[in-house]
Amino acid sequence: MTTFSFLDDYSEGCHPDILQALLESNLIQHAPYGSDTYSEEAKASIQSHLGGVRADIHFVASGTMANIVAISSCLRPHEAVIAVGSGHIVVREAGAIEATGHKLIVVPAVNGKLTPANIEAALAGNAHFPHMAKPRLLYLSNATETGTVYTLPELRAISTLAKQRGLILFVDGARLGAALSSNKSDATLADIASLADIFWIGGTKAGALLGEALVVCNPSLKEDFAFHMKQRGGMLAKGRLLGIQFRELFGTKKLFFTMARHANAMAEKLAAGISSAGYLLSAESETNQVFPILPNSVISMLQGGFQFYVWEAQGPDSSVIRLVTSWATEERHVDAFLSKLPPA
Amino acid sequence: MTTFSFLDDYSEGCHPDILQALLESNLIQHAPYGSDTYSEEAKASIQSHLGGVRADIHFVASGTMANIVAISSCLRPHEAVIAVGSGHIVVREAGAIEATGHKLIVVPAVNGKLTPANIEAALAGNAHFPHMAKPRLLYLSNATETGTVYTLPELRAISTLAKQRGLILFVDGARLGAALSSNKSDATLADIASLADIFWIGGTKAGALLGEALVVCNPSLKEDFAFHMKQRGGMLAKGRLLGIQFRELFGTKKLFFTMARHANAMAEKLAAGISSAGYLLSAESETNQVFPILPNSVISMLQGGFQFYVWEAQGPDSSVIRLVTSWATEERHVDAFLSKLPPA
Amino acid sequence: MTTFSFLDDYSEGCHPDILQALLESNLIQHAPYGSDTYSEEAKASIQSHLGGVRADIHFVASGTMANIVAISSCLRPHEAVIAVGSGHIVVREAGAIEATGHKLIVVPAVNGKLTPANIEAALAGNAHFPHMAKPRLLYLSNATETGTVYTLPELRAISTLAKQRGLILFVDGARLGAALSSNKSDATLADIASLADIFWIGGTKAGALLGEALVVCNPSLKEDFAFHMKQRGGMLAKGRLLGIQFRELFGTKKLFFTMARHANAMAEKLAAGISSAGYLLSAESETNQVFPILPNSVISMLQGGFQFYVWEAQGPDSSVIRLVTSWATEERHVDAFLSKLPPA
Amino acid sequence: MTTFSFLDDYSEGCHPDILQALLESNLIQHAPYGSDTYSEEAKASIQSHLGGVRADIHFVASGTMANIVAISSCLRPHEAVIAVGSGHIVVREAGAIEATGHKLIVVPAVNGKLTPANIEAALAGNAHFPHMAKPRLLYLSNATETGTVYTLPELRAISTLAKQRGLILFVDGARLGAALSSNKSDATLADIASLADIFWIGGTKAGALLGEALVVCNPSLKEDFAFHMKQRGGMLAKGRLLGIQFRELFGTKKLFFTMARHANAMAEKLAAGISSAGYLLSAESETNQVFPILPNSVISMLQGGFQFYVWEAQGPDSSVIRLVTSWATEERHVDAFLSKLPPA
């Protein structure tokens, strides 16, 4: 008997429509390096969601690459990034940003998030120029690493502060679909485009085989952008592969949003069922991650049929676990999990 | 009427077997970051071609990424690379290697190739230590940028010199399939593995959607290799996408070699037909590239039905053009080209 | 009337013996780039203080340069540094270490110092390989940024842990003279050499015009060291200038130690006088820095005759100030300060 | 008997006036990091030589540091430098510029110099964007590595081309004093300031103990310049040491120019004497370097009393040697050399 994995949202391949599009287009010849027709169509579709912002859009293969290219293309050598301690670039990318020469100024997260107060503190504590690197770029992830979501007022406050202080606002959107589709979110893609200087829309964790769409909103950051993608190894010869996927994600079916809403709904159902069974959640579930607190004996039993991370101990006999749902999680998987869960 | 492109070998998608494998595996859950079953199977298949060499094998998304990771993982900051002036890392990667901090010592190519004499000259001319960066790694591409192929004696001579002088031999194999399948080549994958310290096997230009297989042969270069992939943005969350493609390329059908032989055969047929029509080639066609010298009027006429690069002027009225064939070039495309070509 | 500065320990030129040596040697021709006679003599004198350790010794112009060269020569690209948040490389070098590509893993300081517990916590929190940079080098300053001193047992405990965990121990010795000459210190230069893999002896803050001596103790770190100095711009054509200064500092008069003891004694006298006047110190004075807590009205009055930093507010009406003494601080300057200080 | 060295122009200490100034100022307290009075005075004196150009001036310790800071502060990551193959940054700085991430595009030198034709060729050959790094900065040394000098028309032609093509013109002035004092030069410091975007004035090879003055002429390059100096380890705590030297060099005695004229005159006298004795020079002597062609037997005999580099063989029995004069070369040393030289 095989187990079902709630480990992450990148355990499966991709939405079947993407594979179908690959099949249909396979032998059609296209220009390389992102100048193919599919990439153009995908860019136009994404652009149509950006409100009045005229952005430059580029596709790269991975989230770490998106962060490397975005950050290193924006900064001069002495400029630093402000990020929360749990930020993906801080603890999950093997020093990728420092490898491009830039300091990360780390601040404590508040519910996973960067706040104006934390930013102000970082600016005040890093003002002894030129002995200190110059804070210049704000990095935040939406959804955050712990699955929380920035509200529109929160994003506006950060963006306003950024503009006042001459800072670039960069949004890591590895799970932007989950964030914008959350019940907790009142922001749209157009809001993100109007508030951030540069951001990216994650495909890998949203039902694509791979690929992230970098969206450069601030005109001053657009010049020569493709050089950075090429130099960092982020430009694919068969750029069509990325283009066709985002064409499908943002095509008439709006798969990007429907898949994200589905994943969130599966998480919500898990959370509701776990609560009904009498267990607490260590945090409210805002996107596609659920953090229940379960007795260790129950956890052991559940591990017979399901894969998930044991996040941290919660007293001597209980632990927090993390359950992640995805576009590919079916309702029957959720039902199976809940049916195995004994009442508290 | 559409034109057929002989511009490059990455204008189409991938071998249909790869798409079929993606379809069949799509909803099966797998571990991320290259620890999936397909990657393991692919590594075992590649390993079976390496003779007695026990290599570590890793998959990355692009050729520039393969070069970045291979070179930067091997070198200390003061160590430099020796490469020919036409080398891909020298003129086609936007300074990717320098961006990791390393100098390129450029030597003239001989028929596209690095030679022991050129290496010796570079060593002699860069020996004023510590004022000069220390030459430490030899970079060569097989096939070369102009489609020529290293013979086994040539590779042995370079490898012997490298060992004598304490140099690392690194082979860029973007078109290694074409090289090893060439009539001019007497080398096998096992030979490459026994002579090079590290090399890569190109998938992108050999019928995959994307992906290159880095093969680390020298035990001293294996430690911590995955960190470099992660740090440079070269590790895919859905590593299964790369694994499954190399599983197909090196599976029972040996598609990697059959596709390369096909591409070479198409180039050979083009070359023979062009010669029969009375035109000269500017260089012998050793792999999947053909460089005929044609009158400019003929070139203009051919451009009505075909795409190709005009490489360089050859006198006032003629030019060299470059025709590239691929796994997807069909015999009818070659025939169509030759049928349009008027006798000289 | 001019004010006397207690701002730092680099406000004056250098010990007169150094100027005298420069005068006497000025027109004697010497080999460049550190291969001069004076550098050789200086290295021999330093070596004589290192106990049984056979070190390689190199001179560079600045402390930031010493840190850049030491750290970047030791590490592979994915390797990170553990340092306390107040560390000079963390907050006073404009991102110099990150500019060489390496992540700093920051831990809280305990009385300004790195501790085994903090190191263990950093290792435990950065073990998700290869997604996290690999902790590899421990950076500590002795004396610390706040003037505290590591005891020999403290250093031994850190060194033992480093060896157990495969970590490199690097000591920034910008104020190593002050530390080793402190009443609180039971360590010698030979102890530092036996416990650290690499360290440096600061000249700039110890009575030289400029210059720091890098001491490479671990044989595996010695190879090619000079390349790194050259590549980072840290090698002086007239290396004699650095050699002659360290020859004087470590010559028969042992000026390096006598000047440090003098500076510490001046700080001690300041601290004692301030305490006698009825004021508290925010921290015990272990080297050449004193941190009294004074009423803001007293601070304003003192600023008429003396320069010093107001370090931080201490309640609404008082502040901590920092007084730094040096080799050039005369007893009369201390007396003058104390005579202006009204009883509490 | 000791030998006299014609090896280089940095074998002695410094002009006695500089030592005298150090003596007189030694115990006067000054602000650190270049904000001292002497640095201000030195900057004002240099500024007075720059014609109408309002420059920002900064002092760093070494020539390699000056090149690192100048180049890395000007360029974005994908931008490259054009330089001749004999350029100091190309072959004498251990890969220092590449270590900051930038490609060097190397062109052949014409009499040691960069030319508009070579620049145009480099631009044409590096235009396949974004696959090639973007040429952005022209690096030239005046005097060149072989002691030749740019005329004002030559500099104007390069500067005009730079402006037309959007390139930054950077002049390495390690031997700028020798160049501007050459009989072959019709350019002044004001000309350099009006034509270059950024340049530096070498002190180390012009009679200072150490130090180079970076002169930033183009307003767009001035912002945040000090951060780069700090980050690269090029800022001295006792910046007064650099300031006081340039104050002396550019003070009322104009030592910078008088010392350079002296060195050139000594080289001229050497060249004239060698020619009178019947020997050829391999190149005309334009500054403080002389390249006579001498029989190997004569070279061996001369090595008994003098040190110099044997530059390259010239047929089986003769070689080119290099003689370098300096501010400290006395006429009696030149006479001694000529008196040992037998007639051809």
Coordinates of N, CA and C in Angstrom, one line a residue, chain D residues 74-188:
Chain D
C74 N 31.5 51.3 -10.9 CA 30.9 51.9 -12.1 C 30.0 50.9 -12.8
L75 N 30.2 49.7 -12.6 CA 29.5 48.7 -13.5 C 28.4 47.9 -12.9
R76 N 27.4 47.6 -13.7 CA 26.4 46.6 -13.3 C 27.0 45.2 -13.6
P77 N 26.4 44.2 -13.0 CA 27.0 42.8 -13.1 C 27.3 42.3 -14.5
H78 N 26.5 42.7 -15.5 CA 26.7 42.2 -16.8 C 27.6 43.0 -17.7
E79 N 28.2 44.0 -17.1 CA 29.0 44.9 -18.0 C 30.4 44.6 -17.9
A80 N 31.1 44.7 -19.0 CA 32.5 44.3 -19.2 C 33.4 45.4 -19.5
V81 N 34.7 45.1 -19.4 CA 35.8 46.1 -19.5 C 36.5 45.7 -20.8
I82 N 36.9 46.8 -21.6 CA 37.8 46.6 -22.7 C 39.2 47.0 -22.3
A83 N 40.2 46.2 -22.5 CA 41.5 46.5 -22.2 C 42.5 45.8 -23.1
V84 N 43.7 46.4 -23.2 CA 44.7 45.7 -24.0 C 45.3 44.5 -23.3
G85 N 45.8 43.6 -24.0 CA 46.3 42.3 -23.4 C 47.5 42.5 -22.4
S86 N 48.2 43.6 -22.6 CA 49.3 43.8 -21.6 C 48.8 44.7 -20.5
G87 N 47.5 45.0 -20.4 CA 47.0 45.8 -19.3 C 47.3 45.2 -17.9
H88 N 47.5 46.1 -17.0 CA 47.8 45.7 -15.6 C 46.7 44.8 -15.0
I89 N 45.5 45.3 -15.3 CA 44.4 44.5 -14.7 C 44.2 43.1 -15.4
V90 N 44.8 43.0 -16.6 CA 44.7 41.8 -17.4 C 45.7 40.7 -16.9
V91 N 46.9 41.2 -16.7 CA 48.0 40.2 -16.4 C 48.8 40.4 -15.1
R92 N 48.5 41.4 -14.3 CA 49.3 41.7 -13.2 C 48.5 41.8 -11.9
E93 N 47.2 41.5 -11.9 CA 46.5 41.7 -10.7 C 45.7 40.4 -10.2
A94 N 46.2 39.3 -10.6 CA 45.7 38.0 -10.1 C 44.2 37.8 -10.3
G95 N 43.7 38.4 -11.3 CA 42.2 38.3 -11.6 C 41.4 39.1 -10.7
A96 N 41.9 40.3 -10.2 CA 41.2 41.1 -9.3 C 39.9 41.6 -9.8
I97 N 39.8 42.0 -11.1 CA 38.6 42.6 -11.6 C 37.6 41.4 -11.8
E98 N 38.0 40.3 -12.4 CA 37.1 39.2 -12.5 C 36.5 38.8 -11.1
A99 N 37.4 38.9 -10.1 CA 36.9 38.5 -8.8 C 35.8 39.4 -8.3
T100 N 35.6 40.6 -8.9 CA 34.4 41.4 -8.6 C 33.3 41.1 -9.6
G101 N 33.5 40.1 -10.5 CA 32.4 39.6 -11.3 C 32.4 40.1 -12.7
H102 N 33.4 40.8 -13.2 CA 33.3 41.4 -14.5 C 34.3 40.8 -15.5
K103 N 33.8 40.6 -16.7 CA 34.6 40.1 -17.8 C 35.5 41.2 -18.3
L104 N 36.7 40.8 -18.7 CA 37.6 41.6 -19.4 C 37.6 41.2 -20.9
I105 N 37.3 42.1 -21.8 CA 37.4 41.8 -23.2 C 38.8 42.4 -23.6
V106 N 39.6 41.5 -24.1 CA 41.0 41.8 -24.3 C 41.3 42.1 -25.8
V107 N 41.9 43.2 -26.1 CA 42.3 43.5 -27.5 C 43.8 43.7 -27.6
P108 N 44.3 43.5 -28.8 CA 45.8 43.7 -28.9 C 46.2 45.2 -28.7
A109 N 47.4 45.3 -28.1 CA 47.9 46.7 -27.9 C 48.6 47.2 -29.1
V110 N 48.6 48.5 -29.4 CA 49.3 49.1 -30.4 C 50.3 50.0 -29.7
N111 N 51.6 49.6 -29.7 CA 52.6 50.4 -29.0 C 52.2 50.5 -27.5
G112 N 51.6 49.4 -27.0 CA 51.2 49.4 -25.6 C 49.8 50.0 -25.3
K113 N 49.2 50.6 -26.4 CA 48.0 51.5 -26.2 C 46.7 50.9 -26.8
L114 N 45.7 51.3 -26.2 CA 44.3 51.1 -26.7 C 44.1 52.1 -27.8
T115 N 43.4 51.7 -28.9 CA 43.1 52.6 -30.0 C 41.6 52.6 -30.3
P116 N 41.1 53.6 -31.0 CA 39.7 53.6 -31.4 C 39.4 52.4 -32.3
A117 N 40.3 52.0 -33.1 CA 40.0 50.9 -34.0 C 39.9 49.6 -33.2
N118 N 40.7 49.4 -32.2 CA 40.6 48.2 -31.4 C 39.3 48.2 -30.6
I119 N 39.0 49.4 -30.1 CA 37.7 49.5 -29.3 C 36.5 49.1 -30.2
E120 N 36.5 49.7 -31.4 CA 35.4 49.4 -32.4 C 35.3 47.9 -32.7
A121 N 36.5 47.3 -32.8 CA 36.5 45.9 -33.1 C 35.9 45.1 -31.9
A122 N 36.3 45.5 -30.7 CA 35.8 44.8 -29.6 C 34.2 45.0 -29.4
L123 N 33.8 46.2 -29.8 CA 32.3 46.4 -29.7 C 31.6 45.6 -30.7
A124 N 32.2 45.5 -31.9 CA 31.5 44.8 -33.0 C 31.5 43.3 -32.7
G125 N 32.6 42.8 -32.1 CA 32.7 41.4 -31.8 C 32.0 41.0 -30.5
N126 N 31.4 41.9 -29.8 CA 30.7 41.6 -28.5 C 29.3 42.2 -28.5
A127 N 28.6 42.0 -29.6 CA 27.3 42.7 -29.8 C 26.2 41.7 -29.8
H128 N 26.4 40.4 -29.6 CA 25.4 39.4 -29.7 C 24.7 39.4 -28.3
F129 N 23.8 40.4 -28.1 CA 23.2 40.5 -26.7 C 21.9 39.7 -26.7
P130 N 21.5 39.2 -25.5 CA 22.2 39.3 -24.2 C 23.2 38.1 -24.0
H131 N 23.6 37.4 -25.1 CA 24.5 36.3 -24.9 C 25.9 36.7 -24.6
M132 N 26.2 37.9 -24.9 CA 27.6 38.4 -24.6 C 27.5 39.5 -23.6
A133 N 28.5 39.5 -22.7 CA 28.6 40.6 -21.7 C 28.6 41.9 -22.5
K134 N 28.1 43.0 -21.9 CA 28.0 44.3 -22.6 C 29.2 45.1 -22.3
P135 N 30.0 45.4 -23.4 CA 31.2 46.3 -23.2 C 30.7 47.7 -22.6
R136 N 31.4 48.1 -21.6 CA 30.8 49.3 -20.9 C 31.9 50.3 -20.5
L137 N 33.1 49.7 -20.2 CA 34.2 50.6 -19.6 C 35.5 50.4 -20.4
L138 N 36.1 51.5 -20.7 CA 37.4 51.4 -21.4 C 38.5 51.6 -20.3
Y139 N 39.4 50.7 -20.3 CA 40.5 50.7 -19.3 C 41.8 51.0 -20.1
L140 N 42.5 52.1 -19.7 CA 43.8 52.3 -20.3 C 44.7 52.8 -19.2
S141 N 46.0 52.5 -19.4 CA 47.0 53.1 -18.4 C 47.9 54.1 -19.1
N142 N 48.1 55.2 -18.4 CA 49.0 56.2 -19.0 C 49.9 56.7 -17.9
A143 N 51.2 56.4 -18.0 CA 51.9 55.7 -19.1 C 51.5 54.2 -19.1
T144 N 51.7 53.6 -20.3 CA 51.4 52.2 -20.4 C 52.4 51.3 -19.7
E145 N 52.1 50.0 -19.7 CA 52.9 49.0 -19.1 C 54.3 49.0 -19.7
T146 N 54.5 49.4 -20.9 CA 55.8 49.5 -21.5 C 56.4 50.9 -21.6
G147 N 55.7 51.8 -20.8 CA 56.3 53.1 -20.7 C 56.0 54.1 -21.8
T148 N 55.1 53.7 -22.7 CA 54.7 54.6 -23.7 C 53.6 55.6 -23.2
V149 N 53.4 56.6 -23.9 CA 52.5 57.7 -23.4 C 51.5 58.0 -24.5
Y150 N 50.2 58.3 -24.0 CA 49.2 58.7 -24.9 C 49.3 60.2 -25.2
T151 N 49.2 60.6 -26.4 CA 49.2 62.0 -26.8 C 47.7 62.5 -26.5
L152 N 47.6 63.8 -26.5 CA 46.3 64.4 -26.3 C 45.4 64.1 -27.4
P153 N 45.8 64.1 -28.7 CA 44.9 63.7 -29.7 C 44.4 62.3 -29.6
E154 N 45.3 61.4 -29.1 CA 44.9 60.0 -28.9 C 43.9 59.9 -27.9
L155 N 44.1 60.6 -26.8 CA 43.1 60.5 -25.7 C 41.8 61.1 -26.1
R156 N 41.8 62.2 -26.8 CA 40.6 62.8 -27.3 C 39.8 61.9 -28.2
A157 N 40.5 61.2 -29.1 CA 39.8 60.3 -30.0 C 39.1 59.2 -29.2
I158 N 39.8 58.7 -28.2 CA 39.2 57.6 -27.4 C 38.0 58.1 -26.6
S159 N 38.2 59.3 -26.0 CA 37.1 59.9 -25.2 C 35.9 60.2 -26.0
T160 N 36.1 60.7 -27.2 CA 35.0 61.0 -28.1 C 34.2 59.7 -28.5
L161 N 35.0 58.7 -28.8 CA 34.4 57.4 -29.1 C 33.6 56.9 -27.9
A162 N 34.2 57.0 -26.7 CA 33.5 56.6 -25.5 C 32.2 57.3 -25.4
K163 N 32.2 58.6 -25.5 CA 30.9 59.3 -25.4 C 29.9 58.9 -26.4
Q164 N 30.4 58.7 -27.7 CA 29.4 58.3 -28.7 C 28.8 57.0 -28.4
R165 N 29.5 56.1 -27.8 CA 29.1 54.7 -27.7 C 28.6 54.4 -26.2
G166 N 28.5 55.4 -25.4 CA 28.0 55.2 -24.1 C 28.9 54.5 -23.2
L167 N 30.2 54.6 -23.4 CA 31.2 53.9 -22.6 C 31.9 54.8 -21.6
I168 N 32.3 54.2 -20.5 CA 33.0 54.9 -19.4 C 34.5 54.9 -19.7
L169 N 35.2 56.0 -19.6 CA 36.6 56.0 -19.8 C 37.3 56.1 -18.5
F170 N 38.1 55.1 -18.2 CA 38.8 55.0 -16.9 C 40.3 54.9 -17.2
V171 N 41.1 55.8 -16.6 CA 42.5 55.8 -16.8 C 43.3 55.4 -15.5
D172 N 44.0 54.3 -15.6 CA 44.9 53.9 -14.6 C 46.2 54.7 -14.6
G173 N 46.4 55.5 -13.5 CA 47.5 56.4 -13.5 C 48.6 56.0 -12.6
A174 N 48.9 54.7 -12.5 CA 50.0 54.3 -11.7 C 51.2 55.1 -12.0
R175 N 51.5 55.4 -13.2 CA 52.6 56.2 -13.6 C 52.2 57.5 -14.4
L176 N 51.1 58.1 -13.9 CA 50.6 59.2 -14.6 C 51.5 60.4 -14.5
G177 N 52.3 60.5 -13.4 CA 53.3 61.6 -13.3 C 54.3 61.4 -14.4
A178 N 54.8 60.2 -14.5 CA 55.8 60.0 -15.6 C 55.3 60.4 -16.9
A179 N 54.0 60.0 -17.2 CA 53.4 60.2 -18.5 C 53.3 61.7 -18.7
L180 N 52.7 62.4 -17.8 CA 52.4 63.9 -18.0 C 53.7 64.7 -18.0
S181 N 54.8 64.2 -17.5 CA 56.0 64.8 -17.5 C 56.9 64.4 -18.6
S182 N 56.4 63.6 -19.5 CA 57.2 63.1 -20.6 C 57.3 64.1 -21.7
N183 N 58.5 64.1 -22.4 CA 58.6 65.0 -23.5 C 57.6 64.7 -24.6
K184 N 57.1 63.4 -24.6 CA 56.2 63.0 -25.6 C 54.8 63.4 -25.4
S185 N 54.5 63.9 -24.2 CA 53.2 64.2 -23.8 C 52.8 65.7 -23.9
D186 N 51.6 65.9 -24.5 CA 51.1 67.3 -24.6 C 49.9 67.4 -23.8
A187 N 49.6 66.5 -22.9 CA 48.4 66.5 -22.0 C 48.7 66.9 -20.6
T188 N 47.7 67.5 -20.0 CA 47.9 68.0 -18.6 C 46.9 67.2 -17.7

